Amino acid sequence: MNSEKLGRNIVSSIALVSLAGNIAWAVENQYYNVFLYNALSPNPIYISIMVALTTIVGTISTIIMGSFSDVRAKRRPFILYGLIFWAITTAIFPLSAFFLPLGVEFAVFIAILFDCIMTFFGATSLNAGLNAYITDSTSLENRGKAMGISQMMNLISLIIIYGAAGFIINAVGYYVFFYIVGGLVALIGIAGGILVKDSDLLNPLDVGTFQNIKNTFKRTHLSTHKNFFIVLVVLCVWQIGFNVFFPYILIYLQHYLGFSITVASILVLIPFLVSIIMAYPLGILTDKLGRKKTTLISTFTFFTFAFLFGLFTDILLISIMGTLWLLSYTSISVATFSWAKDLYPDEGRGQFSGYWNLFSGTIPMIIGPFIGGWLASQFGISAIINDQPGYIPTPIIFFVGAILILFTLIPLYFAKEKKQ
């Protein structure tokens, strides 16, 4: 695609698939954690283990299934069928609580197993399928806009979940909540998957899936794509800082600041509403201003407002600071995600989505939550929650996360922006 304008079918398919997938990820990223903490065990380290294992599964799945989609020159079946099974596995997660009579540790193990299965299908559909499809269907001139649409759907999904989750959980409990989410993901995902059309420029590769992966690690191949991996390090650093505090934000709002789960969800909902409005304009700005400059500005603002978020307890100031750091998160996401996709090789977009997932998901979601969990355990408040001992995270998770975000400037200095 050479035109700056995105076709209606491309916009609709990206929007619907992104929305369905990100609804599932929003629930997995927050309410799986909340369910495990409130219904199974209030030990933050279990959340850290679950986040780490599922991100490893997600990356391996993305690399293998992405490579498979490159070899087959197909994106649509991976997106469509992946979403169907993703919806089913999203709904079964709370069934892990039925194993509590066999012991807390066993119930936690089942919960993590269910999450890993769900993650495989999510990685296949969204991380491998959709990311490659966006790159196939866009150009350097309009990729920022496409990523703006995708990020907008990400934020809308979070608004849907945060806006409704607290009310639904209070009204009907966790089980019905997860069933509703599974049904919603299936309906929206199937509608979007049907609209996906594979690019005519895709051609099957004459190598097997694993040989295709192996070829990537040849020295000449790595040298050719050196700048791509530097950009991935940029992505990785700010995501580590973000993941120090984000997996615990609802727990922090509910148990440290004392808000109800409904009020905590609304406090997260408000910044997402503002960011949705700004996501597409930020995509346009990224296309015009450039990936590197946008990332530089966003790094400073992200650091500042995340740090300030941890200083305040007033509900109005929390809402304002939350809105400002989330706008910074949206801006740096659009810029760095578009930048990485600019550097995908034509013959390996599915597979390289896996490497993108490794640096934007797996590594930061192992390191970040473990840092956050350790900080909560060492510097948190000891408490008895649901008759079990646990720890409540304190503002230090925001201070440390913000400082780590600032370290993005180091690899950013060495990264080069691809010119048209």
XYZ file of C-alpha atoms in Angstrom:
420
model
C 0.000 0.000 0.000
C 1.492 3.336 -1.102
C -1.391 5.702 -0.376
C -1.516 7.572 2.904
C -5.230 6.739 3.140
C -6.226 3.480 4.789
C -8.953 1.459 3.073
C -12.289 0.972 4.837
C -11.932 -2.812 5.020
C -8.439 -2.526 6.514
C -9.606 0.012 9.096
C -12.636 -2.119 10.055
C -10.699 -5.371 10.320
C -7.878 -3.805 12.346
C -10.386 -2.075 14.630
C -12.586 -5.119 15.318
C -9.792 -7.660 15.746
C -7.831 -5.228 17.932
C -10.915 -4.549 20.042
C -11.749 -8.234 20.553
C -8.188 -9.225 21.321
C -7.520 -6.329 23.634
C -10.715 -6.988 25.593
C -9.341 -10.455 26.280
C -5.872 -9.100 27.116
C -7.330 -6.389 29.391
C -9.138 -9.011 31.447
C -6.066 -11.255 31.486
C -3.696 -8.431 32.436
C -5.780 -7.079 35.322
C -8.779 -9.162 36.366
C -6.983 -12.510 36.184
C -4.575 -10.931 38.681
C -7.415 -9.539 40.797
C -9.265 -12.891 40.757
C -6.127 -14.805 41.741
C -5.386 -12.286 44.513
C -8.949 -12.022 45.904
C -10.299 -15.527 45.281
C -7.242 -17.810 45.491
C -4.345 -16.216 47.412
C -3.346 -12.617 48.312
C 0.337 -13.350 47.735
C 1.729 -10.950 45.082
C 4.458 -13.406 44.086
C 1.849 -15.731 42.553
C 0.820 -12.890 40.238
C 4.468 -12.372 39.292
C 4.864 -16.080 38.484
C 1.675 -16.142 36.409
C 2.630 -13.019 34.459
C 6.136 -14.353 33.807
C 5.082 -17.821 32.635
C 2.297 -16.572 30.387
C 4.544 -14.034 28.701
C 7.088 -16.771 27.967
C 4.311 -18.884 26.453
C 3.107 -15.855 24.502
C 6.497 -15.114 22.984
C 7.298 -18.711 22.014
C 3.827 -19.061 20.501
C 4.160 -15.794 18.570
C 7.546 -16.701 17.108
C 6.498 -20.224 16.061
C 2.992 -19.397 14.836
C 4.209 -16.153 13.251
C 6.898 -18.059 11.358
C 4.291 -20.642 10.354
C 2.063 -17.861 8.976
C 5.045 -16.477 7.010
C 5.786 -19.910 5.544
C 2.128 -20.436 4.609
C 1.673 -16.799 3.497
C -1.587 -16.617 5.434
C -2.792 -14.342 8.241
C -6.595 -14.726 8.156
C -6.990 -18.287 9.537
C -4.572 -17.593 12.377
C -6.514 -14.468 13.335
C -10.027 -15.896 12.924
C -9.682 -19.354 14.459
C -7.265 -18.104 17.083
C -9.888 -15.614 18.285
C -12.596 -18.287 18.542
C -10.505 -20.510 20.818
C -9.196 -17.437 22.641
C -12.761 -16.511 23.598
C -13.483 -20.007 24.916
C -10.332 -20.193 27.018
C -10.915 -16.690 28.407
C -14.228 -17.819 29.884
C -12.929 -20.902 31.716
C -10.291 -19.170 33.890
C -12.417 -18.798 37.085
C -13.086 -22.544 37.125
C -9.651 -22.792 38.753
C -11.317 -21.826 42.055
C -13.129 -25.167 42.077
C -9.757 -26.772 42.857
C -9.294 -24.867 46.148
C -10.385 -27.891 48.252
C -7.250 -29.616 46.903
C -5.040 -26.826 48.223
C -4.272 -23.184 47.450
C -1.069 -24.028 45.565
C -2.863 -26.521 43.328
C -5.662 -24.055 42.548
C -3.046 -21.414 41.681
C -1.288 -23.951 39.430
C -4.560 -24.641 37.563
C -5.200 -20.905 37.196
C -1.748 -20.385 35.699
C -2.247 -23.384 33.381
C -5.560 -21.966 32.128
C -3.899 -18.594 31.590
C -1.077 -20.193 29.569
C -3.549 -22.005 27.283
C -5.498 -18.788 26.756
C -2.250 -16.952 26.033
C -1.277 -19.399 23.263
C -4.414 -18.597 21.292
C -4.117 -14.874 22.010
C -0.515 -14.826 20.819
C -1.437 -16.726 17.661
C -4.320 -14.432 16.785
C -3.256 -10.963 17.897
C 0.491 -10.934 18.478
C 1.474 -12.982 15.428
C -1.536 -12.671 13.119
C -2.742 -9.103 13.540
C 0.698 -7.490 13.927
C 1.891 -9.073 10.685
C -1.404 -8.199 8.973
C -1.055 -4.506 9.939
C 2.468 -4.421 8.521
C 1.328 -6.226 5.343
C -1.512 -3.741 4.827
C 0.207 -0.424 5.568
C 3.203 1.657 4.501
C 5.655 4.011 6.170
C 3.317 6.922 5.391
C 0.239 5.553 7.160
C 1.478 2.941 9.651
C 1.309 5.432 12.521
C -2.375 5.992 11.743
C -3.009 2.236 11.707
C -1.213 1.853 15.033
C -3.247 4.787 16.335
C -6.423 2.876 15.443
C -5.070 -0.273 17.079
C -4.053 1.639 20.203
C -7.450 3.370 20.248
C -9.139 -0.040 20.267
C -6.790 -1.116 23.028
C -7.934 1.829 25.116
C -11.615 1.315 24.236
C -11.304 -2.303 25.333
C -9.869 -1.156 28.642
C -12.725 1.313 29.064
C -15.263 -1.434 28.372
C -13.603 -3.699 30.917
C -12.784 -1.121 33.583
C -16.089 0.675 33.102
C -18.234 -2.426 33.406
C -16.121 -4.943 35.312
C -16.599 -3.545 38.798
C -20.373 -3.310 38.399
C -20.703 -6.759 36.807
C -18.469 -8.452 39.403
C -20.396 -6.821 42.256
C -23.724 -7.765 40.678
C -23.177 -11.339 39.480
C -19.689 -12.375 40.603
C -16.492 -13.344 38.829
C -17.810 -16.412 37.040
C -20.558 -14.716 35.033
C -18.205 -11.795 34.382
C -15.670 -14.066 32.659
C -18.428 -15.815 30.677
C -19.701 -12.449 29.420
C -16.192 -11.411 28.381
C -15.681 -14.688 26.493
C -18.916 -14.181 24.572
C -18.049 -10.582 23.722
C -14.601 -11.550 22.444
C -16.146 -14.260 20.256
C -18.772 -11.979 18.683
C -16.474 -9.052 17.907
C -13.532 -11.266 16.946
C -15.447 -13.367 14.430
C -16.857 -10.205 12.814
C -13.378 -8.738 12.470
C -11.688 -11.977 11.424
C -14.118 -12.443 8.540
C -13.125 -9.008 7.182
C -9.393 -9.810 7.144
C -8.046 -10.288 3.620
C -4.513 -11.548 3.086
C -2.229 -9.304 1.037
C -1.729 -10.296 -2.600
C 1.981 -9.631 -2.113
C 2.359 -12.514 0.357
C 4.112 -15.551 -1.100
C 4.740 -18.927 0.590
C 8.334 -19.545 1.662
C 10.260 -22.587 0.461
C 11.550 -23.434 3.963
C 9.970 -25.073 6.992
C 8.739 -23.164 10.040
C 11.682 -23.987 12.294
C 14.288 -23.575 9.557
C 12.810 -20.151 8.921
C 13.323 -19.305 12.601
C 16.848 -20.740 12.577
C 17.812 -18.625 9.556
C 17.033 -15.455 11.521
C 19.929 -16.076 13.886
C 22.609 -16.248 11.210
C 25.228 -13.556 11.761
C 24.580 -11.817 8.443
C 20.844 -11.728 9.130
C 21.327 -10.268 12.598
C 23.709 -7.635 11.228
C 21.206 -6.615 8.572
C 18.522 -6.036 11.174
C 20.709 -4.506 13.886
C 18.667 -1.315 14.138
C 15.462 -3.311 14.521
C 16.838 -4.972 17.639
C 18.064 -1.629 19.044
C 14.522 -0.290 18.687
C 13.282 -3.409 20.475
C 15.606 -2.576 23.385
C 14.039 0.903 23.472
C 10.636 -0.769 23.670
C 11.824 -3.184 26.319
C 13.191 -0.603 28.740
C 10.098 1.573 29.022
C 7.864 -1.506 29.175
C 9.874 -2.854 32.122
C 9.255 0.375 34.023
C 5.559 0.309 33.105
C 5.147 -3.299 34.252
C 6.649 -2.591 37.659
C 3.397 -0.887 38.667
C 0.652 -1.554 36.125
C -0.196 -5.193 37.078
C -0.791 -3.996 40.640
C -2.625 -0.736 39.978
C -6.133 -1.963 40.844
C -4.820 -3.753 43.928
C -3.007 -0.528 44.929
C -6.120 1.607 44.456
C -8.374 -0.863 46.243
C -6.223 -2.033 49.149
C -3.696 0.793 49.735
C -5.824 3.850 49.010
C -9.027 2.171 50.199
C -11.284 2.659 47.184
C -13.926 0.078 46.315
C -13.292 -2.096 43.246
C -15.949 -0.037 41.427
C -14.331 3.314 42.244
C -10.870 1.903 41.462
C -12.105 0.758 38.047
C -13.599 4.193 37.352
C -10.333 5.893 38.344
C -8.606 3.839 35.674
C -11.491 4.326 33.236
C -11.296 8.147 33.133
C -7.703 8.346 31.787
C -8.560 5.759 29.159
C -11.469 7.891 27.903
C -9.133 10.834 27.343
C -6.463 8.663 25.728
C -8.979 7.167 23.282
C -9.765 10.647 21.990
C -6.061 11.374 21.565
C -4.853 8.013 20.179
C -5.491 8.678 16.483
C -4.146 12.278 16.592
C -1.040 10.906 18.304
C -0.700 8.424 15.429
C -0.853 11.293 12.921
C 1.691 13.230 15.005
C 4.009 10.219 15.022
C 3.867 9.992 11.216
C 4.670 13.711 10.904
C 7.043 14.364 13.803
C 8.883 11.059 13.525
C 9.220 7.991 15.726
C 12.374 9.042 17.582
C 11.322 12.573 18.532
C 7.913 11.358 19.700
C 9.545 8.645 21.807
C 11.973 11.155 23.348
C 9.233 13.569 24.424
C 6.983 10.758 25.672
C 9.746 9.242 27.792
C 10.145 12.455 29.800
C 6.407 12.989 30.278
C 5.801 9.309 31.147
C 8.508 9.442 33.835
C 7.206 12.682 35.323
C 3.534 11.802 35.628
C 4.015 8.172 36.728
C 6.285 9.425 39.525
C 3.766 12.081 40.572
C 0.941 9.513 40.537
C 2.609 7.741 43.467
C 2.879 10.959 45.491
C -0.820 11.759 45.668
C -3.742 10.240 47.564
C -6.403 12.799 46.624
C -8.875 11.268 44.190
C -8.857 14.292 41.826
C -5.061 14.506 41.628
C -4.809 10.753 41.105
C -7.242 11.034 38.214
C -5.283 13.920 36.638
C -1.866 12.285 37.010
C -3.279 8.977 35.774
C -4.649 10.671 32.676
C -1.328 12.366 31.919
C 0.849 9.262 32.326
C -1.609 7.212 30.273
C -1.462 9.804 27.468
C 2.315 9.460 27.588
C 1.968 5.673 27.498
C -0.292 5.938 24.438
C 2.130 8.255 22.661
C 5.231 6.147 23.321
C 3.326 2.963 22.386
C 2.212 4.316 18.999
C 5.681 5.698 18.245
C 7.763 2.664 19.212
C 5.325 0.041 17.899
C 5.171 1.814 14.525
C 8.966 2.176 14.532
C 9.501 -1.542 15.060
C 7.034 -2.425 12.291
C 8.808 -0.031 9.912
C 11.841 -2.286 10.261
C 10.150 -5.679 9.755
C 11.635 -7.616 6.800
C 9.091 -8.330 4.051
C 9.630 -12.075 4.232
C 9.404 -12.433 8.027
C 6.708 -10.156 9.398
C 4.923 -12.872 11.325
C 8.105 -14.257 12.843
C 9.491 -10.793 13.647
C 6.238 -10.067 15.483
C 7.468 -12.766 17.839
C 10.739 -10.942 18.481
C 8.731 -7.753 18.982
C 6.634 -9.674 21.523
C 9.789 -10.953 23.251
C 11.058 -7.432 23.902
C 7.719 -5.664 24.366
C 6.010 -8.449 26.311
C 8.020 -11.339 27.659
C 11.169 -9.686 28.991
C 9.448 -6.633 30.535
C 6.568 -8.719 31.896
C 9.013 -11.059 33.617
C 11.332 -8.395 35.003
C 8.781 -5.634 35.696
C 6.182 -7.571 37.735
C 8.885 -9.427 39.662
C 10.385 -6.071 40.645
C 6.909 -4.842 41.571
C 6.100 -8.034 43.480
C 9.422 -7.897 45.322
C 8.874 -4.234 46.209
C 5.369 -5.061 47.475
C 6.689 -7.948 49.566
C 9.681 -6.026 51.007
C 8.226 -2.544 51.375
C 4.490 -3.223 51.310
C 2.000 -3.397 54.148
C 1.360 -6.780 55.772
C -2.342 -7.581 55.802
C -4.862 -10.394 56.192
C -7.086 -10.574 53.110
C -9.785 -13.244 52.815
C -8.308 -14.910 55.932
C -4.888 -15.261 54.287
C -1.666 -13.310 54.942
C -0.500 -11.062 52.128
C 1.117 -7.736 51.225
C -0.412 -4.505 49.964
C 1.735 -2.613 47.405
C 2.754 0.952 48.295
C 3.739 4.032 46.185
C 7.321 2.807 45.808
C 6.231 0.729 42.802
C 5.455 3.958 40.909
C 8.696 5.675 41.922
C 10.873 2.753 40.829
C 8.838 2.180 37.649
C 9.136 5.841 36.653
C 12.910 5.871 37.149
C 13.272 2.743 35.011
C 11.216 4.385 32.243
C 13.780 7.197 32.145
C 16.504 4.671 31.254
C 14.812 4.420 27.821
C 16.983 7.384 26.819
C 20.129 5.210 26.692
C 19.170 2.824 23.841
C 17.111 5.611 22.224
C 20.328 7.556 21.641
C 21.714 4.747 19.454
C 18.508 3.926 17.559
C 18.128 5.177 13.990
C 14.850 6.063 12.381
C 14.136 4.431 9.057
C 13.813 7.016 6.306
C 11.385 6.726 3.418
